[in-house]
mmCIF file of C-alpha atoms in Angstrom:
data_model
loop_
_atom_site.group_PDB
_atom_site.id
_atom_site.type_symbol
_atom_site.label_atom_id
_atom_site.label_comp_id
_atom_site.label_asym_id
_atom_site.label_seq_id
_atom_site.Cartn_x
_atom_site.Cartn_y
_atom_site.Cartn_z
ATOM 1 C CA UNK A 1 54.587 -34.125 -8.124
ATOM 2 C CA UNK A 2 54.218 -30.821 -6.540
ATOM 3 C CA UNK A 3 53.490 -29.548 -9.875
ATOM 4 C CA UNK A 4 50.476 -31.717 -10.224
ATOM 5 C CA UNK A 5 49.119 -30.751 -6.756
ATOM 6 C CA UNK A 6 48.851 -27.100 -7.552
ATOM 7 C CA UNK A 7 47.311 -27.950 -11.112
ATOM 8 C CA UNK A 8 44.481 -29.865 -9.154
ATOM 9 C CA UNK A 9 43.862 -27.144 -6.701
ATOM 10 C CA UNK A 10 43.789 -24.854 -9.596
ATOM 11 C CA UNK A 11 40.978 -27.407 -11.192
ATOM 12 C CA UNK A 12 39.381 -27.236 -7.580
ATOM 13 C CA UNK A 13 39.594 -23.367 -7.387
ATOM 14 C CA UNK A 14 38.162 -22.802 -10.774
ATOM 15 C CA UNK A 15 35.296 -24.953 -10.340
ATOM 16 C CA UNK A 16 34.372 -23.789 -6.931
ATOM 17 C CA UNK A 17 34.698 -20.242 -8.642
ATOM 18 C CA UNK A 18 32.451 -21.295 -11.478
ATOM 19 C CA UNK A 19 29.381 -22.652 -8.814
ATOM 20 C CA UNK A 20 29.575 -19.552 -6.957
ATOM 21 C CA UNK A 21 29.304 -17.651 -10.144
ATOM 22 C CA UNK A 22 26.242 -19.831 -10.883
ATOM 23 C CA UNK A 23 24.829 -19.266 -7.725
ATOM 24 C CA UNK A 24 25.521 -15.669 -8.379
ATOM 25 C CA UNK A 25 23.726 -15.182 -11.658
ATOM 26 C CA UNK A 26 20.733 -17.356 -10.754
ATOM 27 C CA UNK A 27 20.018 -15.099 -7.643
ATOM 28 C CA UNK A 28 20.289 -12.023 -9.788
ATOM 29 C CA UNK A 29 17.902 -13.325 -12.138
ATOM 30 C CA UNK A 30 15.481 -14.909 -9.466
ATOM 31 C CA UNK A 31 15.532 -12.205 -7.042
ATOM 32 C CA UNK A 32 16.462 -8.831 -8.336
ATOM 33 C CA UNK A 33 13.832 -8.395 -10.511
ATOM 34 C CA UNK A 34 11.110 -8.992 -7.970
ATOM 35 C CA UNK A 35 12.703 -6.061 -5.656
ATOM 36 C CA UNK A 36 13.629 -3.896 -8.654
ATOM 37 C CA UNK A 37 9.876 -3.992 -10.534
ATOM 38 C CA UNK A 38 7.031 -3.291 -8.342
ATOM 39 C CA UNK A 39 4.350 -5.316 -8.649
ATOM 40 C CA UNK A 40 1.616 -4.162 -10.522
ATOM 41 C CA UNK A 41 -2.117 -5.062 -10.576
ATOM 42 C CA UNK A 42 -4.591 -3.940 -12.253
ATOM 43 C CA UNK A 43 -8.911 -4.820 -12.814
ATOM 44 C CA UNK A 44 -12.105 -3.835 -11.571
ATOM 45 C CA UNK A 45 -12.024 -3.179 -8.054
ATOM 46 C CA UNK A 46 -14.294 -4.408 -5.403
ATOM 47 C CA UNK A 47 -14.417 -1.891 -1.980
ATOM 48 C CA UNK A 48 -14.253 -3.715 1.607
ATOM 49 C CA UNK A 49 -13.580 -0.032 3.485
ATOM 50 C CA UNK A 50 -12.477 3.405 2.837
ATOM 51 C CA UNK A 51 -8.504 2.081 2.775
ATOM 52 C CA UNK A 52 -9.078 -1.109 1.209
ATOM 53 C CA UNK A 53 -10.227 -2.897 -2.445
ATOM 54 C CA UNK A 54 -9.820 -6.239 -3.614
ATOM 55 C CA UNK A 55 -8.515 -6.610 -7.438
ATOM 56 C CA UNK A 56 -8.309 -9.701 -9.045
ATOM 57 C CA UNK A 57 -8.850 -11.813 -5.397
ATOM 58 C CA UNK A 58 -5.818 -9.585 -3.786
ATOM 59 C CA UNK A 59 -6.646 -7.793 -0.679
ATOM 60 C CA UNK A 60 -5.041 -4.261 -1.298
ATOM 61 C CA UNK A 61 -4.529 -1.305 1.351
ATOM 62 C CA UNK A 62 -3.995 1.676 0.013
ATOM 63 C CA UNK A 63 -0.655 3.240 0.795
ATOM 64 C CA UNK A 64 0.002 6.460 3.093
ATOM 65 C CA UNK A 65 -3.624 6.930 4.160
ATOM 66 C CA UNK A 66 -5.572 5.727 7.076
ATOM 67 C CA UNK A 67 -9.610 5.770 6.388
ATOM 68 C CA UNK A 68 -12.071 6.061 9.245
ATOM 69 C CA UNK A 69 -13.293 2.570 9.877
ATOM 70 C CA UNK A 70 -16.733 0.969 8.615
ATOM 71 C CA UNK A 71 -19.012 2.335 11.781
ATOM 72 C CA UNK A 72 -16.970 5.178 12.848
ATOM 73 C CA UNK A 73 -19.030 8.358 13.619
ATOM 74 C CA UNK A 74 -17.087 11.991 13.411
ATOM 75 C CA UNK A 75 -19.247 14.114 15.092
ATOM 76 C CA UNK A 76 -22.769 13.494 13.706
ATOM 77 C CA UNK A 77 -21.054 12.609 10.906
ATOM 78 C CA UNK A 78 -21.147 8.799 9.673
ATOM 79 C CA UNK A 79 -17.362 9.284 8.522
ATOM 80 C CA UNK A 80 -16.730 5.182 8.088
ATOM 81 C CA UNK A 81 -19.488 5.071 5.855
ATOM 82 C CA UNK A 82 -19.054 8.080 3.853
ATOM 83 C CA UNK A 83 -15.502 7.361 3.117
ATOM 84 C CA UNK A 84 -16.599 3.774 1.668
ATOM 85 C CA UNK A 85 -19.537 5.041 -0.185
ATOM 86 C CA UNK A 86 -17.100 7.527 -1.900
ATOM 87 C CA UNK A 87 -14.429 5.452 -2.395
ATOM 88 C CA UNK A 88 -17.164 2.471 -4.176
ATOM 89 C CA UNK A 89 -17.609 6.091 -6.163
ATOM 90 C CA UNK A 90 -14.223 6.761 -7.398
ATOM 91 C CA UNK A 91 -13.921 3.052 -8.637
ATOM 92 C CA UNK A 92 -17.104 2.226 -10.007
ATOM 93 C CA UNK A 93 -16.741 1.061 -13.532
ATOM 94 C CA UNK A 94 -12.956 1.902 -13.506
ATOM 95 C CA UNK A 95 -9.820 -0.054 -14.354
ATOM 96 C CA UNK A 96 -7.579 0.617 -11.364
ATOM 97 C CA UNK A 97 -4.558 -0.124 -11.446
ATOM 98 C CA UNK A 98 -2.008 -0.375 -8.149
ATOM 99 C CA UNK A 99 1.688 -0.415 -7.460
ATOM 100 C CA UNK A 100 2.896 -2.182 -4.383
ATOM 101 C CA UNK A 101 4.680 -0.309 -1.934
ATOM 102 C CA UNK A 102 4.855 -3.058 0.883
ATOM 103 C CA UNK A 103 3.402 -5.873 2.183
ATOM 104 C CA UNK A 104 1.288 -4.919 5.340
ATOM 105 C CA UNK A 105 1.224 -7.475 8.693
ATOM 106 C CA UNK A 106 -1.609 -9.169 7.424
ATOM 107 C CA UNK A 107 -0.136 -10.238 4.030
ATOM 108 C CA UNK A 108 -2.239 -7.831 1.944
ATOM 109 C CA UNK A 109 -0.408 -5.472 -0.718
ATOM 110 C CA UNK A 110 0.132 -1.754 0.198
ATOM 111 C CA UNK A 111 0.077 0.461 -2.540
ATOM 112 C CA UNK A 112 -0.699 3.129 -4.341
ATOM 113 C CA UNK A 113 -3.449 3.156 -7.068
ATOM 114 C CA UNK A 114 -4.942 4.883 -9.695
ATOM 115 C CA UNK A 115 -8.183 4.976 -12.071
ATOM 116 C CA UNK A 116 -7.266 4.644 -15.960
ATOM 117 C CA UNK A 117 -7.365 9.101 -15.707
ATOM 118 C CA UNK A 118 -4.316 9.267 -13.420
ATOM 119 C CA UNK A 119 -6.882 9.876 -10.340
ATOM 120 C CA UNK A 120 -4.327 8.930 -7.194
ATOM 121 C CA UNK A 121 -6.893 7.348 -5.113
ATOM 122 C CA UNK A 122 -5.414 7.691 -1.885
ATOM 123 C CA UNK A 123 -4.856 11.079 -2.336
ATOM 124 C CA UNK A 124 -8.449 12.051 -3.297
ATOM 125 C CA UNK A 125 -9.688 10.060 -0.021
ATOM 126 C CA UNK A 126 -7.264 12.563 2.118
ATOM 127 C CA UNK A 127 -7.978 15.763 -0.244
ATOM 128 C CA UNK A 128 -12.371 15.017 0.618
ATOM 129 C CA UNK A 129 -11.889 14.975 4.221
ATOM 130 C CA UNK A 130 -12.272 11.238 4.455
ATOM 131 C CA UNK A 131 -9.217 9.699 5.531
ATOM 132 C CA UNK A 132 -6.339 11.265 6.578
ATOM 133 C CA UNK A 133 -2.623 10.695 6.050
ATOM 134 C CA UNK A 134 -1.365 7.921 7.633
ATOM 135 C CA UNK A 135 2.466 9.618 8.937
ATOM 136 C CA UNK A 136 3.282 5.983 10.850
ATOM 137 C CA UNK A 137 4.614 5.005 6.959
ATOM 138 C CA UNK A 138 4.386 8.151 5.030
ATOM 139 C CA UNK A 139 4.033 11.929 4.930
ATOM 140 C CA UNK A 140 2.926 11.516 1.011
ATOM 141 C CA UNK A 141 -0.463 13.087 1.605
ATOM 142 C CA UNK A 142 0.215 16.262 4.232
ATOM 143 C CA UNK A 143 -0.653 18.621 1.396
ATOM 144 C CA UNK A 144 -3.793 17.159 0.726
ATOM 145 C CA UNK A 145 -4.655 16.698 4.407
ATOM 146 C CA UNK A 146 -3.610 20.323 4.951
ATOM 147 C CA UNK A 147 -5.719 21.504 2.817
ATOM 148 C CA UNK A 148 -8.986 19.515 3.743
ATOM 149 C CA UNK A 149 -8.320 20.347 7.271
ATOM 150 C CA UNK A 150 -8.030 23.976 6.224
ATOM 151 C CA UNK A 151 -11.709 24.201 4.097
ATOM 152 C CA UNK A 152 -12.615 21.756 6.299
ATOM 153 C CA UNK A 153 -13.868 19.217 4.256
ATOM 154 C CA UNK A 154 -15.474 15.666 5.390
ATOM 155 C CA UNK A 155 -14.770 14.914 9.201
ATOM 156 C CA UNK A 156 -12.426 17.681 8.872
ATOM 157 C CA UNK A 157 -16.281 20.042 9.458
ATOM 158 C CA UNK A 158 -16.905 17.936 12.278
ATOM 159 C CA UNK A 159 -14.079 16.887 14.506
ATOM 160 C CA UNK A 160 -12.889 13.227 15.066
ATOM 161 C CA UNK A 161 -10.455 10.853 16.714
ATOM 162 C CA UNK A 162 -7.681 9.553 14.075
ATOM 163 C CA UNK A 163 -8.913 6.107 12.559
ATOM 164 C CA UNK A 164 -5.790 4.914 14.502
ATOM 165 C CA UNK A 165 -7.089 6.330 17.908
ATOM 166 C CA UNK A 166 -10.382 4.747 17.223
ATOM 167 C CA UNK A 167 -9.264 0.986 16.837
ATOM 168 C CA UNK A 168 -7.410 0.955 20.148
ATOM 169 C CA UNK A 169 -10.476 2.771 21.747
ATOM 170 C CA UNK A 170 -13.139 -0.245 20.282
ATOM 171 C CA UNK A 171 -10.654 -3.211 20.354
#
């Protein structure tokens, strides 16, 4: 009798075993990929400000930069503007194609993007002086912001509060 009691706990042990092992392999295959592949998006790209595009109806930020807002002035310098108008520049009539970094508060992608040349988009808004690298998430762009601070390039000629500072001054 005994004998049969530790055959059906066996049984048991196996099959609880096996279900875990099921549970196991459908989580790797469900979940891992989506954390081990970036997502990737690419199309035309349609600019709302100097940080953001929308590809493909996504709302994307671009990641490690913070661009002077829509109506911010540096100076005498219409910095919002300028950093739109360029970046509407740098995409028109390009593929560009994005790799998410992050999710930001607001749901929209965070990432970095590129035109079909290899241009790092971010990094040219930081390198002209018209956004500047946004340390709170990453010090990815210091060289480039060094070095428009240094020729002083874009607001960089003028003088400015940090996109940042300007939000919690006008909101």
């Amino acid at each position: 009798m005994a004998a049969g009691l530790d055959s059906l706990r066996h049984k048991r042990n196996r099959k609880a075993a096996f279900q875990f092992s099921l549970c196991v392999a459908v989580c790797l295959v469900v979940c891992v990929p989506a954390s081990a592949q970036p997502l990737r998006i690419a199309g035309k790209a349609f600019v709302i400000d100097g940080d953001t595009v929308v590809i493909n109806r996504r709302h994307i930020r671009l990641f490690g930069i913070d661009a002077f807002e829509r109506d911010q002035t540096c100076g005498r310098f219409r910095c919002g503007a300028e950093a739109r108008r360029v970046l509407q520049a740098l995409t028109q009539d390009q593929i560009v194609s994005c790799e998410q970094q992050d999710i930001d508060p607001y749901g929209r992608m965070v990432a970095i993007c590129r035109t079909a040349a290899g241009l790092d988009i971010g990094g040219e808004m930081v390198r002209r002086g018209l956004a500047v690298d946004y340390r709170t998430f990453s010090d990815r762009y210091m060289g480039e912001e060094a070095d428009a601070r240094a020729h002083r390039r874009g607001a960089w000629a003028y003088g400015f509060h940090s996109p940042l500072q300007y939000r919690r001054e006008t909101r």
